[in-house]
Coordinates of C-alpha atoms and ligand atoms in Angstrom, one line a residue:
M829 CA 243.3 258.4 143.1
Q830 CA 239.6 259.4 143.3
Q831 CA 239.3 262.6 145.5
R832 CA 236.8 265.2 146.5
T833 CA 237.3 268.9 146.8
L834 CA 235.2 271.9 147.8
S835 CA 234.4 274.7 145.3
I836 CA 233.0 278.1 146.1
V837 CA 231.9 280.4 143.3
K838 CA 232.4 283.7 145.1
P839 CA 230.1 286.7 145.3
D840 CA 232.0 288.6 142.5
A841 CA 231.7 285.7 140.0
V842 CA 228.0 285.0 141.0
A843 CA 227.2 288.7 140.3
K844 CA 228.8 288.4 136.9
H845 CA 226.5 285.4 136.0
G846 CA 229.5 283.2 136.3
I847 CA 227.9 280.1 138.0
G848 CA 227.0 278.4 134.8
P849 CA 230.2 279.1 132.9
I850 CA 232.4 278.0 135.9
L851 CA 230.4 274.8 136.4
A852 CA 230.8 274.1 132.7
R853 CA 234.6 274.5 133.0
I854 CA 234.6 272.2 136.0
E855 CA 232.8 269.5 134.0
K856 CA 235.0 270.1 130.9
G857 CA 237.9 269.6 133.2
G858 CA 236.8 266.1 134.0
L859 CA 235.3 266.7 137.4
R860 CA 231.9 265.5 138.5
I861 CA 229.6 267.8 140.6
V862 CA 228.3 265.6 143.4
A863 CA 226.6 268.2 145.5
G864 CA 225.8 271.9 145.1
R865 CA 223.9 274.8 146.7
L866 CA 223.4 278.5 146.5
L867 CA 223.6 280.3 149.8
R868 CA 224.8 283.5 151.5
L869 CA 227.4 283.3 154.2
S870 CA 226.9 285.3 157.4
R871 CA 229.9 287.3 158.5
G872 CA 230.5 284.8 161.3
E873 CA 230.3 281.9 158.9
A874 CA 232.9 283.5 156.6
E875 CA 235.1 284.0 159.6
A876 CA 234.7 280.4 160.6
F877 CA 235.4 279.1 157.1
Y878 CA 238.5 281.2 156.7
A879 CA 239.7 280.8 160.3
V880 CA 243.1 279.5 159.1
H881 CA 243.7 283.0 157.7
S882 CA 242.5 284.9 160.8
A883 CA 246.0 286.4 161.5
R884 CA 246.4 287.6 157.9
P885 CA 246.0 291.4 157.2
F886 CA 243.4 290.7 154.6
F887 CA 241.2 288.6 156.9
G888 CA 238.6 291.2 157.7
S889 CA 238.2 292.4 154.2
L890 CA 238.0 288.8 152.9
C891 CA 235.2 288.0 155.3
D892 CA 233.3 291.2 154.3
F893 CA 233.6 290.2 150.7
M894 CA 232.7 286.6 151.2
S895 CA 229.5 287.6 153.1
S896 CA 228.6 290.4 150.6
G897 CA 226.3 288.3 148.4
P898 CA 225.4 284.8 147.4
V899 CA 227.9 282.1 146.7
F900 CA 227.6 278.7 145.0
V901 CA 229.2 275.9 147.0
S902 CA 229.7 272.5 145.4
V903 CA 231.6 269.3 145.9
L904 CA 233.7 268.0 143.0
E905 CA 234.8 264.5 142.6
G906 CA 237.4 262.9 140.2
E907 CA 240.9 261.7 139.7
N908 CA 243.2 264.0 141.7
A909 CA 240.3 266.4 142.0
I910 CA 242.1 268.8 144.3
V911 CA 245.0 269.6 142.0
R912 CA 242.9 269.3 138.9
Y913 CA 240.4 271.9 140.2
R914 CA 243.3 274.2 141.2
E915 CA 244.5 273.9 137.6
V916 CA 241.0 274.9 136.3
L917 CA 241.1 277.9 138.7
G918 CA 244.6 279.2 138.0
A919 CA 246.8 281.2 140.3
T920 CA 245.2 282.9 143.4
D921 CA 246.0 286.3 142.0
P922 CA 244.1 286.7 138.7
A923 CA 246.9 288.9 137.3
K924 CA 249.2 285.9 137.6
A925 CA 246.7 283.3 136.3
D926 CA 247.2 281.5 133.0
A927 CA 245.0 282.3 130.0
G928 CA 241.8 280.2 130.0
T929 CA 241.6 279.8 133.8
V930 CA 238.6 280.7 135.9
R931 CA 240.5 283.4 137.9
K932 CA 242.0 284.9 134.7
D933 CA 238.6 285.2 133.1
F934 CA 236.3 286.0 136.1
G935 CA 238.5 287.3 138.8
T936 CA 239.3 291.0 139.6
D937 CA 242.1 290.9 142.1
V938 CA 243.8 288.7 144.7
E939 CA 240.8 289.0 147.0
R940 CA 238.0 289.0 144.5
N941 CA 239.3 286.0 142.7
A942 CA 236.1 284.4 141.5
A943 CA 236.3 281.0 143.1
H944 CA 237.9 278.9 145.9
G945 CA 239.2 275.4 145.8
S946 CA 240.5 273.3 148.7
D947 CA 244.3 273.0 148.9
A948 CA 244.9 269.6 150.4
P949 CA 243.0 266.4 151.3
E950 CA 242.6 267.3 155.0
T951 CA 241.3 270.8 154.2
A952 CA 239.0 269.4 151.5
A953 CA 237.4 267.0 154.0
Q954 CA 237.0 269.8 156.6
E955 CA 235.6 272.3 154.1
I956 CA 233.1 269.8 152.6
G957 CA 231.9 269.0 156.1
F958 CA 231.4 272.7 156.7
F959 CA 228.7 272.9 154.1
F960 CA 227.4 269.4 153.4
S961 CA 226.3 266.3 155.2
A962 CA 227.3 262.8 154.0
R963 CA 223.8 262.1 152.7
E964 CA 223.9 265.2 150.4
L965 CA 226.9 263.8 148.5
A966 CA 225.6 261.9 145.5
G967 CA 228.9 260.8 143.9
L968 CA 229.6 257.2 142.9
G969 CA 233.3 257.3 143.7
V970 CA 234.9 257.9 147.0
R971 CA 232.9 257.8 150.2
Ligands
LIG2079 P1 240.9 281.4 148.5 O1 241.4 280.3 147.6 O2 239.4 281.4 148.8 O3 241.7 281.3 149.9 C1 241.9 282.3 150.7 C2 241.5 283.6 150.1 O4 242.1 284.8 150.6 C3 242.0 283.7 148.6 O5 241.3 282.8 147.8 C4 241.7 285.1 148.3 O6 240.4 285.4 148.1 C5 242.1 285.8 149.6 N1 243.5 286.3 149.6 C6 244.7 285.5 149.5 N2 245.7 286.3 149.4 C7 245.3 287.6 149.6 C8 245.9 288.9 149.6 N3 247.2 289.0 149.6 N4 245.1 289.9 149.8 C9 243.8 289.8 149.8 N5 243.1 288.6 149.8 C10 243.9 287.5 149.6

């Protein structure tokens, strides 16, 4: 099943010159990059993006972190893209992530964990729409 998912290379990984290496891992993992942009989230945009976590104790700190510097947002496309990208990323907590995963190699802790990937088809569609319009998506697969 061809799918799309949203990726965010977070401020910690961007600061470590991780954009290129992480995009390379995405492509080596069999995913196509069909849209991409460097931007800086405002605090309000970070709050809106992570609204589903607004009741969690880490919400304020997460939004501070996500608006602390530039991020690289992209849309990835491929067979089972959501699960496939989550395998490339590894566990949310870098300390628990497998060797060779993005979060193991670029993450610092459960908050500063290098990159985000959508967790389900509904959230992927919503998250892609948060950053990109339909005409910005250049993939040849799903529409
Ligand atoms: P992400 O995949 O972007 O989705 C939600 C984010 O919240 C997660 O990655 C982490 O950056 C952050 N997060 C999740 N759990 C915790 C936690 N226990 N403490 C702090 N931050 C967390």
